[in-house]
Short mmCIF file of C-alpha atoms in Angstrom, two decimals:
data_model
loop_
_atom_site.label_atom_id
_atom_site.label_comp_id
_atom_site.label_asym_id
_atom_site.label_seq_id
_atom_site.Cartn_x
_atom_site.Cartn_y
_atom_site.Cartn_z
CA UNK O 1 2.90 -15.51 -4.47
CA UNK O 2 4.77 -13.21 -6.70
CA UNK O 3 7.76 -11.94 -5.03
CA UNK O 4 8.62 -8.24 -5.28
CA UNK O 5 12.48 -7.55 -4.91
CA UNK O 6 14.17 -3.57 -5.10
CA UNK O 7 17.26 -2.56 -5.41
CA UNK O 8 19.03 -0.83 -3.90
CA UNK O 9 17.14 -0.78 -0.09
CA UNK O 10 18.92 2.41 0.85
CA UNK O 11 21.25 5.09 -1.23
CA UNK O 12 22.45 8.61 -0.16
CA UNK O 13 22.27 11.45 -3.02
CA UNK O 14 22.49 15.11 -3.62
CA UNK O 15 20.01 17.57 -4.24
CA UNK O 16 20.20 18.01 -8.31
CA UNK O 17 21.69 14.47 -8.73
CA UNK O 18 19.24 11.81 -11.36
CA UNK O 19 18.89 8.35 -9.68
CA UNK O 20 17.67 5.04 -10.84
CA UNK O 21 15.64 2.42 -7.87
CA UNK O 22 14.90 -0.88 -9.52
CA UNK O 23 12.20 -3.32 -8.91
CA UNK O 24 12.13 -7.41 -10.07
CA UNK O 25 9.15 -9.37 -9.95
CA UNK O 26 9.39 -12.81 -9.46
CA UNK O 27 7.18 -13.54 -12.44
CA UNK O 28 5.71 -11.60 -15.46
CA UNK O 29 3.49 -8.93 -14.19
CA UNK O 30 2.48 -7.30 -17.25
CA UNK O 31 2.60 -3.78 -16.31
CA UNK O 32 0.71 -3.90 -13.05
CA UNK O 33 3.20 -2.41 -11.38
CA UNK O 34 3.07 0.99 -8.60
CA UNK O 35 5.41 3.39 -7.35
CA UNK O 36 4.66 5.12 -3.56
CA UNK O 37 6.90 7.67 -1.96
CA UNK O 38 6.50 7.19 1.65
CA UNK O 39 7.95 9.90 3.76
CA UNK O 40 8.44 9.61 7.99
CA UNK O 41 4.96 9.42 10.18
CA UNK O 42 2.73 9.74 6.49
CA UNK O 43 0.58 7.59 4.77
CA UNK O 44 2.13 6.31 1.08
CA UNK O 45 1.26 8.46 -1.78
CA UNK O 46 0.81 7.00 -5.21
CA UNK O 47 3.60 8.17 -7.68
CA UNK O 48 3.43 6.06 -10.74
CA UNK O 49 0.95 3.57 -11.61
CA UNK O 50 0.76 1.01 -14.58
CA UNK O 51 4.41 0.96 -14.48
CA UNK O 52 4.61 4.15 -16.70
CA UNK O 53 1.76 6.36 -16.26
CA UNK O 54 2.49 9.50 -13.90
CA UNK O 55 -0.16 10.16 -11.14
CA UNK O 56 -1.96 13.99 -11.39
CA UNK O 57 -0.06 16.40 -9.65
CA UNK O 58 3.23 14.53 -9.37
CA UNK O 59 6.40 16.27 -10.59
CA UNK O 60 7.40 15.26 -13.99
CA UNK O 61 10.72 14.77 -12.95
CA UNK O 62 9.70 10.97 -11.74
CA UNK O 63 8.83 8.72 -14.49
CA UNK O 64 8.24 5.07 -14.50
CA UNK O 65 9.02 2.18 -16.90
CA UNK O 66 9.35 -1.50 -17.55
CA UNK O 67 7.08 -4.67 -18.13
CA UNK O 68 7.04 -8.19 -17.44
CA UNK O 69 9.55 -8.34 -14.74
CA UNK O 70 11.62 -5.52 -14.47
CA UNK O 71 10.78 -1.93 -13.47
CA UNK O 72 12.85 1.47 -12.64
CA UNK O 73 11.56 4.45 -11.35
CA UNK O 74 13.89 7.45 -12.57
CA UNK O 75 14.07 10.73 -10.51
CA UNK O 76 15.87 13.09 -13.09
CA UNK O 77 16.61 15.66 -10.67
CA UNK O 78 16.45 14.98 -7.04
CA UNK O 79 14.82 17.80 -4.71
CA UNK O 80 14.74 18.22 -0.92
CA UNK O 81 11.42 17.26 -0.91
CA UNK O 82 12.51 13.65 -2.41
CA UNK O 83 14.28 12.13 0.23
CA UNK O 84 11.33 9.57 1.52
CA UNK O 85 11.05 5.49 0.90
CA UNK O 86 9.94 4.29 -2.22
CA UNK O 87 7.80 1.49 -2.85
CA UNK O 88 7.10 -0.97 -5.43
CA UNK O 89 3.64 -3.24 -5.69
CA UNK O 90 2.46 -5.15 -7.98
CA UNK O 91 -1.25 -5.32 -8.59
CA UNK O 92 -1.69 -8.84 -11.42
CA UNK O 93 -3.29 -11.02 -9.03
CA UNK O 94 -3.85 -11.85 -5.27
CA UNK O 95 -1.90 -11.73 -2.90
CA UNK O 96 -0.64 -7.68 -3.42
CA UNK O 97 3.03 -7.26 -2.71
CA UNK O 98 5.48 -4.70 -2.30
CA UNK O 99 8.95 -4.44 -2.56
CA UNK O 100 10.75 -4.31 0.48
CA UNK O 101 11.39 -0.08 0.16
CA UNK O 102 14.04 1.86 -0.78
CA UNK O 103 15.15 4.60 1.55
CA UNK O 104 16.78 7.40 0.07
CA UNK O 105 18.45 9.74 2.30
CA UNK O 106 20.09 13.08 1.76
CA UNK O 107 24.00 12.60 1.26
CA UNK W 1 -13.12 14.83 -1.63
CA UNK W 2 -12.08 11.46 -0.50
CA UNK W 3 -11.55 11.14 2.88
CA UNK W 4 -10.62 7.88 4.80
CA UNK W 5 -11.41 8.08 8.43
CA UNK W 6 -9.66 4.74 10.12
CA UNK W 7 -10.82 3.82 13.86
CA UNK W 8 -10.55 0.97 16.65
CA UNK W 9 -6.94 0.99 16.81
CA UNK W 10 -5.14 0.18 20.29
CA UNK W 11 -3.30 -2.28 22.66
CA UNK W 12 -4.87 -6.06 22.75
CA UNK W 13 -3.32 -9.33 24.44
CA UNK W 14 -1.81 -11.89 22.16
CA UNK W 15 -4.86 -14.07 21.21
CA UNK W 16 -7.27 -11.24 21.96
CA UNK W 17 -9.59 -9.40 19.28
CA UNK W 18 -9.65 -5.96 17.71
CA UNK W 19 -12.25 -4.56 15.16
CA UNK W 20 -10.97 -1.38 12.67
CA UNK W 21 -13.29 0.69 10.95
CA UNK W 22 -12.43 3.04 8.06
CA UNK W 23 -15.27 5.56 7.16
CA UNK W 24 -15.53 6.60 3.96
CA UNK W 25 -16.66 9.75 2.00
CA UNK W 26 -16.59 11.49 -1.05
CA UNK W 27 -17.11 9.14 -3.28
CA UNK W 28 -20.04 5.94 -4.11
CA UNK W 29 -18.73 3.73 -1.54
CA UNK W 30 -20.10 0.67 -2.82
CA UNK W 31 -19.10 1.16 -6.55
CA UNK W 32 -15.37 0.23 -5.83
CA UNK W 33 -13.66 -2.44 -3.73
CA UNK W 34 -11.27 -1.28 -0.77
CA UNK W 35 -8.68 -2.75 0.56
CA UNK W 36 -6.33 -2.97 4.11
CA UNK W 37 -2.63 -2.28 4.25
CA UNK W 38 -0.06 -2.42 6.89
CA UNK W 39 3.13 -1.64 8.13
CA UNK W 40 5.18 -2.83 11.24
CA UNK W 41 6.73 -0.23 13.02
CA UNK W 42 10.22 0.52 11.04
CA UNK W 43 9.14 -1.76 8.64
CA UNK W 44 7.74 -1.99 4.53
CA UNK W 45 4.16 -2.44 3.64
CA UNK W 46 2.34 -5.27 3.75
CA UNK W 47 -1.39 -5.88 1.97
CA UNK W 48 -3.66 -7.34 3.96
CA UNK W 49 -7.00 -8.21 2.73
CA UNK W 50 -9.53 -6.17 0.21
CA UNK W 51 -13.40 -6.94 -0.47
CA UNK W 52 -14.80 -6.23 -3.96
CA UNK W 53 -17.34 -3.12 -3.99
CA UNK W 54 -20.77 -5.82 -3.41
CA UNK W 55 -18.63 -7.54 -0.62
CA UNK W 56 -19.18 -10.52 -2.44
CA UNK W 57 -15.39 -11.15 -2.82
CA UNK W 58 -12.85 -11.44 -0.26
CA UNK W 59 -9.34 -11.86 -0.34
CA UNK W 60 -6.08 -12.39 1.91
CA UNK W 61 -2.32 -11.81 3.07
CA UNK W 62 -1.41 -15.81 3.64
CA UNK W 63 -0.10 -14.46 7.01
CA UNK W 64 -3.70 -13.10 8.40
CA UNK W 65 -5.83 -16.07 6.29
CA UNK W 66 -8.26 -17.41 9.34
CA UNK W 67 -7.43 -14.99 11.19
CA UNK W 68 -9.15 -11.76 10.00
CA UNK W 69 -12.71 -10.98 8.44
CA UNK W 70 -12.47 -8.19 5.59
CA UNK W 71 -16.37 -7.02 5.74
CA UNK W 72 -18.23 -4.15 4.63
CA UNK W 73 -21.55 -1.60 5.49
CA UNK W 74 -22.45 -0.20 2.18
CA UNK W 75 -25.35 2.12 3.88
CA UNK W 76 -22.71 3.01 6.10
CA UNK W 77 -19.70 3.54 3.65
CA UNK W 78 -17.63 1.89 6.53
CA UNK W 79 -15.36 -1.07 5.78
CA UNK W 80 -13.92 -3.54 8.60
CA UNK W 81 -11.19 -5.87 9.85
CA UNK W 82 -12.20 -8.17 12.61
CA UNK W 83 -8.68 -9.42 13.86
CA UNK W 84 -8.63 -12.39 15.78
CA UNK W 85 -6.12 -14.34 17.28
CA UNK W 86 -3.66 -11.37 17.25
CA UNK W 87 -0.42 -12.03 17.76
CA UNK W 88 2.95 -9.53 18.84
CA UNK W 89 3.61 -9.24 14.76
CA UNK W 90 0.18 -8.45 13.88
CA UNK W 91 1.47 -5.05 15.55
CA UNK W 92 1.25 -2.36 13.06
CA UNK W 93 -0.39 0.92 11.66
CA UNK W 94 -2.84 -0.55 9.40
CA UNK W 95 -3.79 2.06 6.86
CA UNK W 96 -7.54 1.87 4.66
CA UNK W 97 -6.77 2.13 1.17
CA UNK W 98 -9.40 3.07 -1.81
CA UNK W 99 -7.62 0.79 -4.82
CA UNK W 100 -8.39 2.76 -8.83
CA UNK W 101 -8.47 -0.10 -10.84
CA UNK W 102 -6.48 0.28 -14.34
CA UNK W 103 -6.27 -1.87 -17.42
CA UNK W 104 -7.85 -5.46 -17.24
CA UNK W 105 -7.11 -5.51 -13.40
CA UNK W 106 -9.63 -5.21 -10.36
CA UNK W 107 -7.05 -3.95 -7.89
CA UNK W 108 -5.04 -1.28 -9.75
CA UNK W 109 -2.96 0.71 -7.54
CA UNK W 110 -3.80 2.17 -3.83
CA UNK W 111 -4.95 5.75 -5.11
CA UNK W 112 -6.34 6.95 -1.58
CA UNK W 113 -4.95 6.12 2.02
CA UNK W 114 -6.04 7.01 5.56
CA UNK W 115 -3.91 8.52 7.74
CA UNK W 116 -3.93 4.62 9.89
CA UNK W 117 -4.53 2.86 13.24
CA UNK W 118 -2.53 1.68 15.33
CA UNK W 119 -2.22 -1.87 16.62
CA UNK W 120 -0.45 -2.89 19.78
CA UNK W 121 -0.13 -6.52 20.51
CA UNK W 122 1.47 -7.52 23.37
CA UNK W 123 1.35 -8.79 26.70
#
């Protein structure tokens, strides 16, 4: 199985501030790799997809990058409305796995 | 509009059985595979099983293999998990996902989600 590992699992920032979350893979995934912003009692909601590509009606303040086994997702200017879990998956073969989350609360 | 309606969530027995539904609209059910995710209460995600859009192909978390039946009504647009054998960390809100395939891939990402069922095991 490929092994999905982020970094860091929790951070505190301020509204305004640009953050970084990374995500290994255990093995090259190509560039099958999804972000999800999960907030509390809510289904995930798909962020970034193909490591890169920005889902419709997502804020262009996240972007995605990376390929083979490293991914970030960038926030370039955090908002209230950010402070959820984040997710990576990876989608290259059976089983699907997802990083372990990364909480990001409100310092 | 895509809507993901999951049902048959509740409290079962370790060993005991539990069938979910997820009904599905707003788009040609049987044109694209779908897929089960879940999560442990204060826990991450964890993918579960998905069927191809025919049913033809199944696949499985290591951790449910035996276990659980992935199945699907196509003149229904409902899609199923027969759990068997639950046991206490089988507990979880297990959420219906519609995967958008990109690139060479199948899977894709998770585009759409229910809103998930609970699952109770215990005794």
């Amino acid at each position: 199985d490929i092994q999905m590992t982020q970094s860091p699992s929790s951070l505190s920032a301020s509204v305004g501030d640009r953050l970084t979350i990374t995500c290994r893979a255990s093995q090259s995934i190509s560039t099958y790799l999804n972000w999800y912003q999960q907030k509390p009692g809510k289904a995930p909601k798909l962020l970034i997809y193909a490591a890169s590509s920005l889902e419709g009606g997502v804020p262009s303040r996240f972007s995605g990058s990376g390929s083979g086994t490293d991914f970030t997702l960038t926030i370039s200017s955090l908002q209230p409305e950010d402070f959820a879990t984040y997710y990576c998956q990876q989608s290259l073969r059976t089983p699907i796995t997802f990083g372990q989350g990364t909480r990001l609360e409100i310092k | 509009e895509v809507q993901l309606l999951e049902s048959g969530g509740g409290w079962v027995q370790p060993g005991g059985s539990l069938r979910l539904s997820c009904a599905a609209s707003g788009f040609t059910f049987s044109s694209y595979a779908m897929s089960w995710v879940r999560q442990s209460p204060g826990k991450g995600l964890e993918w579960v099983s998905a069927i191809s859009g025919s049913g033809g192909a199944t696949y499985y978390a290591d951790s449910v293999k035996g276990r659980f039946t992935i199945s699907r009504d196509n003149s229904k647009n409902t899609l199923y998990l027969q759990m068997n054998s639950l046991r206490a960390e089988d507990t979880a809100v297990y959420y219906c996902t519609k995967p958008r395939p990109y690139g060479t891939g199948w899977y894709g990402c998770d585009h759409y989600w229910g809103q998930g069922t609970l699952v109770t095991v215990s005794s």
